[in-house]
Tab-separated table of C-alpha atoms in Angstrom:
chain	number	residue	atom	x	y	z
A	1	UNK	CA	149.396	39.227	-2.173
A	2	UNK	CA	150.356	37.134	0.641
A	3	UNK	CA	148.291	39.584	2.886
A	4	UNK	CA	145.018	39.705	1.043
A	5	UNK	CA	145.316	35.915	0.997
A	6	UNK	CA	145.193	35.612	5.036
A	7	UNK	CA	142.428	38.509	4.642
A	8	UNK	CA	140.004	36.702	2.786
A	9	UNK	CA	141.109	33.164	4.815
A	10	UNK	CA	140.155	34.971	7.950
A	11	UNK	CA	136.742	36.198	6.431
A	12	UNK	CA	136.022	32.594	5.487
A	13	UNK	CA	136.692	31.346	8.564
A	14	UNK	CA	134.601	33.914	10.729
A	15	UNK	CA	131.694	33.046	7.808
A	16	UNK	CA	132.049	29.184	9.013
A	17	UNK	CA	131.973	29.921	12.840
A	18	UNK	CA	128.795	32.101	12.720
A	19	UNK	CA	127.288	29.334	10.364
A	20	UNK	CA	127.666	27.002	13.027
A	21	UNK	CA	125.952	29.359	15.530
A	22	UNK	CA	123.680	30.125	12.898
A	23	UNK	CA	122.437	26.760	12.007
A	24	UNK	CA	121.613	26.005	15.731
A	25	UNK	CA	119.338	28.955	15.901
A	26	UNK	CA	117.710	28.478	12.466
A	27	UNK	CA	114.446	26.339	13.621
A	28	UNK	CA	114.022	28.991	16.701
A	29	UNK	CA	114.252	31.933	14.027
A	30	UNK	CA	111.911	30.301	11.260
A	31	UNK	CA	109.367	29.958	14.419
A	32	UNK	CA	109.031	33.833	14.841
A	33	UNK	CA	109.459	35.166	11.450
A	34	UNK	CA	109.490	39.054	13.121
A	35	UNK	CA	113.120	38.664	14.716
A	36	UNK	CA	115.174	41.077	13.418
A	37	UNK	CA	117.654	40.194	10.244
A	38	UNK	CA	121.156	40.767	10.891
A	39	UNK	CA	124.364	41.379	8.614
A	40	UNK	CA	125.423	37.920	9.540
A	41	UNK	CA	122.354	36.182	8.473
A	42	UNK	CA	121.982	37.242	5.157
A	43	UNK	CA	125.847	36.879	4.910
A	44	UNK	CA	125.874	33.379	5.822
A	45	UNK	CA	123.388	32.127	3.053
A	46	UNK	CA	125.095	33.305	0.063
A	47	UNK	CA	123.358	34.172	-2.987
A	48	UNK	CA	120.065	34.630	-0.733
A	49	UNK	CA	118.306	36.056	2.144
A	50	UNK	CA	118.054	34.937	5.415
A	51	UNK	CA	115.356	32.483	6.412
A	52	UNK	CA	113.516	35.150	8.498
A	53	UNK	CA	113.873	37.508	5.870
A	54	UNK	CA	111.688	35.269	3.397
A	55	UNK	CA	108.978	35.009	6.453
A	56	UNK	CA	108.919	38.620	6.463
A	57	UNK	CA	108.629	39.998	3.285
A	58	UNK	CA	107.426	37.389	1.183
A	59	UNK	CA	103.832	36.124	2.445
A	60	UNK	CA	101.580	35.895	-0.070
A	61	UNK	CA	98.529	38.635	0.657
A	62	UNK	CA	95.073	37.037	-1.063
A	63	UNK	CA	92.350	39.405	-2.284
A	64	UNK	CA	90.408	40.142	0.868
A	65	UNK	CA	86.963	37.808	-0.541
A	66	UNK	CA	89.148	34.688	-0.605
A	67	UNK	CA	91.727	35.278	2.099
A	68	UNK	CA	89.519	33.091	4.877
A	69	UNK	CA	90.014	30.154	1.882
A	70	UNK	CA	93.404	30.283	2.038
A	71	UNK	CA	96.012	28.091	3.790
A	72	UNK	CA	97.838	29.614	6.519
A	73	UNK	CA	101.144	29.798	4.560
A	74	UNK	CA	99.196	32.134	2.225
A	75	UNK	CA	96.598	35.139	3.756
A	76	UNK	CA	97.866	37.197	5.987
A	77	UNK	CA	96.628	40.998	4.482
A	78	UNK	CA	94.227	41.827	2.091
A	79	UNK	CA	95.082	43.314	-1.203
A	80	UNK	CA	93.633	47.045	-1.592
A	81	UNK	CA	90.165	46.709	-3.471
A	82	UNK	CA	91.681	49.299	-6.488
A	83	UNK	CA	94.111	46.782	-6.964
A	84	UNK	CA	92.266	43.601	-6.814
A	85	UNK	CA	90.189	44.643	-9.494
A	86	UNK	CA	93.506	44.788	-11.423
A	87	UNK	CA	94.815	41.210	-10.506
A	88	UNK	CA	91.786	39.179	-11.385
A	89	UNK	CA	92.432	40.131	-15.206
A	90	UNK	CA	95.746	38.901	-15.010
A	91	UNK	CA	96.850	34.860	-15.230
A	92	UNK	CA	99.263	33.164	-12.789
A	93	UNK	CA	101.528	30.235	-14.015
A	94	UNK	CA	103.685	27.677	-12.762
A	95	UNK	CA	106.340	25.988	-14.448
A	96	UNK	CA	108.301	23.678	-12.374
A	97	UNK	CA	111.770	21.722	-13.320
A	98	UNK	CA	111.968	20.207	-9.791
A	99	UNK	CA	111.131	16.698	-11.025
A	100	UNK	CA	113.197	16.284	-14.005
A	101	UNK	CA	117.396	16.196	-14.354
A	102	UNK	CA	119.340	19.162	-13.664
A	103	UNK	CA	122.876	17.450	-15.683
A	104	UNK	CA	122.905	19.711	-18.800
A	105	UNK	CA	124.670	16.439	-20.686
A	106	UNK	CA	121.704	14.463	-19.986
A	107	UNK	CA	118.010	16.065	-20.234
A	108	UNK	CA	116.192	15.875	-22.765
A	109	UNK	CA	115.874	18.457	-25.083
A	110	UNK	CA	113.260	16.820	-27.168
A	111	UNK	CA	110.074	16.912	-24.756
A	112	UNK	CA	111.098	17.743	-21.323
A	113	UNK	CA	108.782	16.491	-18.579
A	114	UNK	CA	107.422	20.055	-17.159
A	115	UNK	CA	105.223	19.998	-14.456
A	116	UNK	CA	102.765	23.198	-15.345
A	117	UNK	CA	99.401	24.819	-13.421
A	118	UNK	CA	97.837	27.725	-12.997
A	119	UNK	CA	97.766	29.239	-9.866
A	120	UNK	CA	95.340	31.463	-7.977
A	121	UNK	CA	96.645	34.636	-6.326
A	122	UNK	CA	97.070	32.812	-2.831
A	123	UNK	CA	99.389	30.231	-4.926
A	124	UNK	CA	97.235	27.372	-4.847
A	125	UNK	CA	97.467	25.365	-7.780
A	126	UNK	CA	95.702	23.627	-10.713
A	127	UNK	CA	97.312	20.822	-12.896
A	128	UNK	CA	97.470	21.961	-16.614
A	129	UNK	CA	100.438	20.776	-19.034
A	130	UNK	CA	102.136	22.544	-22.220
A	131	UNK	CA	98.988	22.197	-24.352
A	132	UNK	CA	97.013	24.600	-21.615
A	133	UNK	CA	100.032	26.829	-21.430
A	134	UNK	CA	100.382	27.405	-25.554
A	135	UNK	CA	96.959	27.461	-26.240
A	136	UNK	CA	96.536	30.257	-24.114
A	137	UNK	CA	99.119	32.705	-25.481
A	138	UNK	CA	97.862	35.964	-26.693
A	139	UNK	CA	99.476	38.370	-28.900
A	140	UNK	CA	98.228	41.227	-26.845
A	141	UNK	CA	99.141	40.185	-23.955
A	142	UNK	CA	102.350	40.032	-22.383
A	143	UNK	CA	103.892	36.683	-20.826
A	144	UNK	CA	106.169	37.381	-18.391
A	145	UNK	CA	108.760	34.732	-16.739
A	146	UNK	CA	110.091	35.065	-13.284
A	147	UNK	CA	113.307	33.026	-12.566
A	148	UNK	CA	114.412	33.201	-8.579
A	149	UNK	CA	117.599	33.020	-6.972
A	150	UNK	CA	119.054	29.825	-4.769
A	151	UNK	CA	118.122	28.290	-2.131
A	152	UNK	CA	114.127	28.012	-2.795
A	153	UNK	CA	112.660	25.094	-2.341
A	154	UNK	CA	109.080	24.691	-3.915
A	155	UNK	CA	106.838	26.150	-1.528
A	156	UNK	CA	109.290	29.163	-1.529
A	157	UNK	CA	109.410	29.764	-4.820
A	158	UNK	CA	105.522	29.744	-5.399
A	159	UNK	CA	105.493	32.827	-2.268
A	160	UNK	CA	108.806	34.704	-3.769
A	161	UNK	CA	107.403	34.789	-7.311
A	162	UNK	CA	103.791	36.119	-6.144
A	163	UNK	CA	105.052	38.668	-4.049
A	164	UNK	CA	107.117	39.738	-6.880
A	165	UNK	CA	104.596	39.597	-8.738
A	166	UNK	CA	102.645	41.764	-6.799
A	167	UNK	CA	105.056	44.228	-6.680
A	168	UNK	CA	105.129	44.674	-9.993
A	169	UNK	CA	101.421	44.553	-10.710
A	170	UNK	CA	101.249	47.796	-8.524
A	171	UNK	CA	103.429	49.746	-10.505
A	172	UNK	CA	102.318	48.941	-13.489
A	173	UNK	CA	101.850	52.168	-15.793
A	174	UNK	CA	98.907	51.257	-17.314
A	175	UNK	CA	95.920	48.447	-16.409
A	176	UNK	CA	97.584	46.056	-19.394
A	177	UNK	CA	96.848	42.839	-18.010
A	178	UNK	CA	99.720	39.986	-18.403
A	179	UNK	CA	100.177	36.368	-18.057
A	180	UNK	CA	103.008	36.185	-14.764
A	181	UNK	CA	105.072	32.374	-14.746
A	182	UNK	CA	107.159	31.255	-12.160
A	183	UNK	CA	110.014	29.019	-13.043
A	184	UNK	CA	110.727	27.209	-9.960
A	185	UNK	CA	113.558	25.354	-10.263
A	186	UNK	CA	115.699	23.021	-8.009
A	187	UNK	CA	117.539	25.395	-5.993
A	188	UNK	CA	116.537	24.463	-2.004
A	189	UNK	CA	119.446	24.299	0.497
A	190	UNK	CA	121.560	21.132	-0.214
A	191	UNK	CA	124.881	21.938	1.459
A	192	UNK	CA	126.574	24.968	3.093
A	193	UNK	CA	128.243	28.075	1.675
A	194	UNK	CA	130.719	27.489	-1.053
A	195	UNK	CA	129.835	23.988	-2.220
A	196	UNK	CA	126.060	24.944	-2.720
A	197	UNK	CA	126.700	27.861	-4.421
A	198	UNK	CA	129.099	26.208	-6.930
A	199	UNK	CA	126.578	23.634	-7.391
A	200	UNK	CA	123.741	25.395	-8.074
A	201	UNK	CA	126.155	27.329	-10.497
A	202	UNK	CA	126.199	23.899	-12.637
A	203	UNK	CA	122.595	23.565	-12.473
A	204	UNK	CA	121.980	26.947	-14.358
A	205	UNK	CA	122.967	25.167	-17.473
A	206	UNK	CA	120.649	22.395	-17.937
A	207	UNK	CA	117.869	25.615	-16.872
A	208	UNK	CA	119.498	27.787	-19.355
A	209	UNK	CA	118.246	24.857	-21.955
A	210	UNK	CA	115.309	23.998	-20.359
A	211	UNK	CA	114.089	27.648	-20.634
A	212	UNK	CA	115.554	27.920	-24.581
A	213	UNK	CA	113.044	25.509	-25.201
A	214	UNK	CA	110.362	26.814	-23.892
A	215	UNK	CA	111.150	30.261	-25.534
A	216	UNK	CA	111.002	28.380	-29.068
A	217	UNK	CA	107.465	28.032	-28.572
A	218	UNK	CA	106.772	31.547	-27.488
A	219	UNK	CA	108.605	32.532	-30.667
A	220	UNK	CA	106.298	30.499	-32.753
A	221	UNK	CA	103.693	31.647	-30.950
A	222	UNK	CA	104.566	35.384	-30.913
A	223	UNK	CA	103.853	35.760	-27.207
A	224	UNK	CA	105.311	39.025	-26.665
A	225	UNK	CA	107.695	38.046	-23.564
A	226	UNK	CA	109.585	39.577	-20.641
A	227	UNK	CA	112.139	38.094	-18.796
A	228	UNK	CA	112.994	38.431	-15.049
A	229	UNK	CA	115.900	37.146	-13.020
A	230	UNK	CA	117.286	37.127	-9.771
A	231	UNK	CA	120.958	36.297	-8.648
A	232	UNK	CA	121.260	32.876	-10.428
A	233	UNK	CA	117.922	33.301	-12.182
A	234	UNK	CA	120.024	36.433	-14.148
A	235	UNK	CA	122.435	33.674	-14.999
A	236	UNK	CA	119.538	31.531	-16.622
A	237	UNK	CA	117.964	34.001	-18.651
A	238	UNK	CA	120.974	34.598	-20.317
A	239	UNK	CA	122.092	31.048	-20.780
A	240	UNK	CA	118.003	30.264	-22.175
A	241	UNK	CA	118.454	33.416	-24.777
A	242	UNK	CA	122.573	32.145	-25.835
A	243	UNK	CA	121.209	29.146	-26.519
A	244	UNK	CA	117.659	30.065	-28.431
A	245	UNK	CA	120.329	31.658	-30.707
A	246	UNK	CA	122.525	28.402	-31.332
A	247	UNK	CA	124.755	29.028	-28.363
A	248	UNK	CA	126.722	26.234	-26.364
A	249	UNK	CA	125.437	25.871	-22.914
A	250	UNK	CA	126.806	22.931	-20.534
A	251	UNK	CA	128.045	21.508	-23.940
A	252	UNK	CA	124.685	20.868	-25.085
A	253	UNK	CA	122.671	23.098	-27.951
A	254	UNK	CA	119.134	22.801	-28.634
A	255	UNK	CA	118.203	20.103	-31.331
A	256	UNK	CA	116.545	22.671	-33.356
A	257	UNK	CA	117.836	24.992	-35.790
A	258	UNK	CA	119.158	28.329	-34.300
A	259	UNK	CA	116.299	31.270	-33.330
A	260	UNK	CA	117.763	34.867	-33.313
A	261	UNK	CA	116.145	38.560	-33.612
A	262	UNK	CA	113.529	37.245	-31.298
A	263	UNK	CA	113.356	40.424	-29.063
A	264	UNK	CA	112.812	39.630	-25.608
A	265	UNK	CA	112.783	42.246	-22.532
A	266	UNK	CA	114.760	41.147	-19.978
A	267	UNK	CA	114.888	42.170	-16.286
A	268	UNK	CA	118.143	41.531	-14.138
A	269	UNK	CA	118.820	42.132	-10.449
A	270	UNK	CA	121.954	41.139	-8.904
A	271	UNK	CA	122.866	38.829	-11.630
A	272	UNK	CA	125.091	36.283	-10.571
A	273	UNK	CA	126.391	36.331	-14.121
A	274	UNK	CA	129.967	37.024	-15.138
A	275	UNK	CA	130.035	40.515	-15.986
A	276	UNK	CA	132.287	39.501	-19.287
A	277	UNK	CA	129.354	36.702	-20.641
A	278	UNK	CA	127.438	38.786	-22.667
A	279	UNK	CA	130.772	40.273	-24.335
A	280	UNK	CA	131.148	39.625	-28.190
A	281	UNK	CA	133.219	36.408	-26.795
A	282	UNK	CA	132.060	35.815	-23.797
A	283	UNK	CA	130.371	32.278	-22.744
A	284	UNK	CA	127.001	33.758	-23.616
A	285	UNK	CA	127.804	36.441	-26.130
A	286	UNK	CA	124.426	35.168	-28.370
A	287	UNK	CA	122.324	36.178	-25.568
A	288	UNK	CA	122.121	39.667	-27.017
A	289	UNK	CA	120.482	38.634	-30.086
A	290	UNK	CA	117.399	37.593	-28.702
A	291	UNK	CA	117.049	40.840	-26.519
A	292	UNK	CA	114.858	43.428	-27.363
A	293	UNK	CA	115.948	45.693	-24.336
A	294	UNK	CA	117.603	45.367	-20.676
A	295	UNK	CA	116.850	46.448	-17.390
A	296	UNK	CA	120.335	46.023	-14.675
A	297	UNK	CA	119.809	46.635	-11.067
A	298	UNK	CA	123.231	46.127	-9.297
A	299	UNK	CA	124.983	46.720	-6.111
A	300	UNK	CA	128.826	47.439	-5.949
A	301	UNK	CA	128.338	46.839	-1.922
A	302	UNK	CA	126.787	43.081	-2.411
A	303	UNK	CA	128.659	41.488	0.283
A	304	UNK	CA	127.905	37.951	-2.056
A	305	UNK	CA	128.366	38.786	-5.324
A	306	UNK	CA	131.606	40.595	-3.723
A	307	UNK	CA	132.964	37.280	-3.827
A	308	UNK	CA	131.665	35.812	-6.720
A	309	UNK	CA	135.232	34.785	-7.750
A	310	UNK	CA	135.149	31.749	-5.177
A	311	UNK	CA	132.059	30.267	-7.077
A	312	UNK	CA	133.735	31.014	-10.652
A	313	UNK	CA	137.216	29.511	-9.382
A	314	UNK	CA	138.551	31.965	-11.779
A	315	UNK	CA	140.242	35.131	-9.580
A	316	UNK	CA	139.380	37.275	-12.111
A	317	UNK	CA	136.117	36.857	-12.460
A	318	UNK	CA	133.405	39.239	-11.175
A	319	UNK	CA	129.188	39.121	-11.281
A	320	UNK	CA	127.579	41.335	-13.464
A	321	UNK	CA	125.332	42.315	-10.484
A	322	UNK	CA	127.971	43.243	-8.888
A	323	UNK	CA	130.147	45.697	-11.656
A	324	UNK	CA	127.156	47.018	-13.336
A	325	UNK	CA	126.853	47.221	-16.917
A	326	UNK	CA	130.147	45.930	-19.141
A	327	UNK	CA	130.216	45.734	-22.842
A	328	UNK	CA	127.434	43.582	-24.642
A	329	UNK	CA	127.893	41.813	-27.444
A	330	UNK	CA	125.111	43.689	-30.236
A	331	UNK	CA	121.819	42.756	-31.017
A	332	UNK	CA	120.872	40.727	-33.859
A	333	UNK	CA	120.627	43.898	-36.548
A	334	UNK	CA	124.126	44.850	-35.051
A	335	UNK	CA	122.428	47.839	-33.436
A	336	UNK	CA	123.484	48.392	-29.419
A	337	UNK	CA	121.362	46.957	-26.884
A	338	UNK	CA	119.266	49.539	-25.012
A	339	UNK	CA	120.142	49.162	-21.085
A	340	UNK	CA	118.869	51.036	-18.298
A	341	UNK	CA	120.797	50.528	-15.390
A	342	UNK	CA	121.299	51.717	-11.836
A	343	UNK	CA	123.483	51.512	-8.954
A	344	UNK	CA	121.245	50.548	-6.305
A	345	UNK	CA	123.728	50.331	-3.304
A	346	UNK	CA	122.817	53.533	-2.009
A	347	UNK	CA	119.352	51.600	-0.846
A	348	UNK	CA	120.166	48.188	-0.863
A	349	UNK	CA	123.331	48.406	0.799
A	350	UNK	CA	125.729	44.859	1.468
A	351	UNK	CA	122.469	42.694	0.787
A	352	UNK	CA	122.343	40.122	-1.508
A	353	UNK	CA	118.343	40.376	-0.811
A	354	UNK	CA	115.418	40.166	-3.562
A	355	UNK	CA	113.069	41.910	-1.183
A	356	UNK	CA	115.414	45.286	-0.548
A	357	UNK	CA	115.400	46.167	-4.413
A	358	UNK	CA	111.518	46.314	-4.522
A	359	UNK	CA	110.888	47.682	-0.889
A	360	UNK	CA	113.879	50.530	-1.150
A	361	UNK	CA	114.348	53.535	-3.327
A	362	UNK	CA	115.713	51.493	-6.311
A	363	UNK	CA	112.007	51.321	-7.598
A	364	UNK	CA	112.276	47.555	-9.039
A	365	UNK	CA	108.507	47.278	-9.170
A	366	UNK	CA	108.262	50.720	-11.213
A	367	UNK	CA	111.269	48.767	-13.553
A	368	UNK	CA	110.333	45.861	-13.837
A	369	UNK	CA	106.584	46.664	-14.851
A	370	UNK	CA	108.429	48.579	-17.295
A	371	UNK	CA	108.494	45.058	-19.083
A	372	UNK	CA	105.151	44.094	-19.271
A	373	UNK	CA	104.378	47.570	-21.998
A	374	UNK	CA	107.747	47.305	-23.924
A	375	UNK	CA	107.775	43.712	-24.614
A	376	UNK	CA	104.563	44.939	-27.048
A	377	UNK	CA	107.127	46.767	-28.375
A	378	UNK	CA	109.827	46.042	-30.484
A	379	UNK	CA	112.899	48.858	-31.230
């Protein structure tokens, strides 16, 4: 015991000496976005990649008739013509909680203060509000939600969720167009390592709420929806759907009577959930009941989620991203939940990276797309 103690002490400790190096290299390294990542990097900024690794991978590409009106955070390759035909059927969306309180005992649950607009496919955006966004829900068209991981601030978040979005809308089985949000919440770099982490860990709650609230509506609506989440974003989706279903989240419910059996399709990839929440008594064992279906990508190499324990405090504790599928409490018929899973270490290796589980043989744009046809389809 003794031993592993000074073995993960020493770890720490090398982690704070390369930050230090790390931090006075950081402006050089954002300033030529094609240095080479290193193990050290994406080490260092737990629970996401590396700032040159964002550069890299995640500049938004504009159809090649608009790219010259783009800023020049945004065009930098054209989209392929057979797929631009493709993107201009589908809608873009912004929902932002950036503005409003992130202390789950105090937002309001009534009518929280979104900030919503459509977006373009070079991210530029248009003010609209909730009235827009409702009105505007189709039946026969699926609504997607993309949740990132931390340590995006706005601008960030707007490139991450296109170019996910992107990836997705190539590998889409069939030309079904869909409706593609971003929830960009307030996750940018506020401290280093292990206090960030466990703060952003509190901050899931009040976003596990937020989003509840905003699924009541699509259930009223019937928006056939998908869900998508990434590291911490996992850890909101299934806070939102435990607490659509009357669940306790940060101490707070919804002030709205309970929603269950509403059949969402949800997308994880390297939750940074623990792997015992969704249990029959686990903190978000309701989440289940709203889930039509799940799709886990994992990596039992993620150098992060390795340690996921330190963020938890509980040395038990390990991230569902991390173990790979545990037991799930049932849906609401008391049927199983359907969950296709897969070990994507192989490809992804010790990264805790977004980009490596769409760019690598672990096909996340071929699973997640998946989404967009099932969630017209209910088991």
């Amino acid at each position: 015991m003794h031993r592993r103690f000074r073995e993960i002490a020493t770890s720490w400790v090398a982690m704070i000496s390369m930050l230090v190096v790390f931090q006075g290299a950081n402006q050089s390294l954002r300033a030529e976005p094609n240095v080479p990542e290193t193990d050290a990097e994406l080490t260092i900024n737990t629970f996401l990649p590396a700032p040159p690794e964002f550069l890299t991978a995640t500049s938004v590409a504009c159809p090649a008739p608009t790219a010259s009106r783009c800023s020049n955070d945004g065009a930098i390759s054209a989209v392929p013509s057979s797929l631009t035909a493709e993107l201009k059927s589908d809608r873009l969306w912004l929902i932002s909680t950036r503005s409003i309180s992130s202390n789950a005992c105090r937002i309001n649950l009534r009518d929280p203060n979104f900030r919503i607009s459509r977006l373009d496919h070079c991210g530029r955006q248009t003010p609209s509000d909730l009235n827009e966004y409702l009105a505007t829900m189709d039946t026969t068209r699926p609504r997607i939600i993309y949740i990132h991981g931390n340590r995006r601030d706005a601008s960030a978040a707007i490139a991450q969720g296109i170019w996910v979005y992107r990836e997705i809308a190539r590998n889409r089985p069939t030309d079904q167009p869909f409706d593609w949000v971003i929830w960009s919440w307030p996750s940018e770099a506020e401290s280093i390592l292990l206090s960030d982490v466990r703060k952003k860990a509190e901050r899931t709650d009040a976003q596990g709420l937020y989003l509840a609230w905003l699924l009541t509506h699509h259930h009223a609506n019937a928006q056939p929806t998908g869900l998508i989440g990434f590291s911490f974003g996992g850890r909101i989706v299934s806070g939102g759907l435990h607490a659509l279903a009357g669940g306790v989240v940060g101490r707070r419910t919804l002030d709205q009577p309970p929603i269950r059996g509403a059949e969402f399709d949800v997308g994880m990839l390297a939750p940074a959930v623990d792997s015992t929440w969704l249990s029959s008594c686990g903190h978000h064992r309701y989440a289940s009941q709203n889930m039509n279906r799940m799709v886990l990508l994992y990596n039992h190499r993620d150098f992060a989620l390795k340690y996921f324990r330190m963020v938890s405090q509980d040395p038990h504790s390990q991230a569902l991203g991390y173990t790979g599928p545990r037991p799930i409490a049932p849906r609401h018929d008391g049927t199983q939940l359907p969950i296709r899973s897969r070990d994507c270490a192989n490809t992804v290796g010790n990264h805790h990276s977004e980009k490596q589980y769409y760019q690598n043989a672990c096909y996340a744009g071929r699973e997640m797309a998946s989404l967009i046809e099932s969630s017209l389809i209910t088991n």
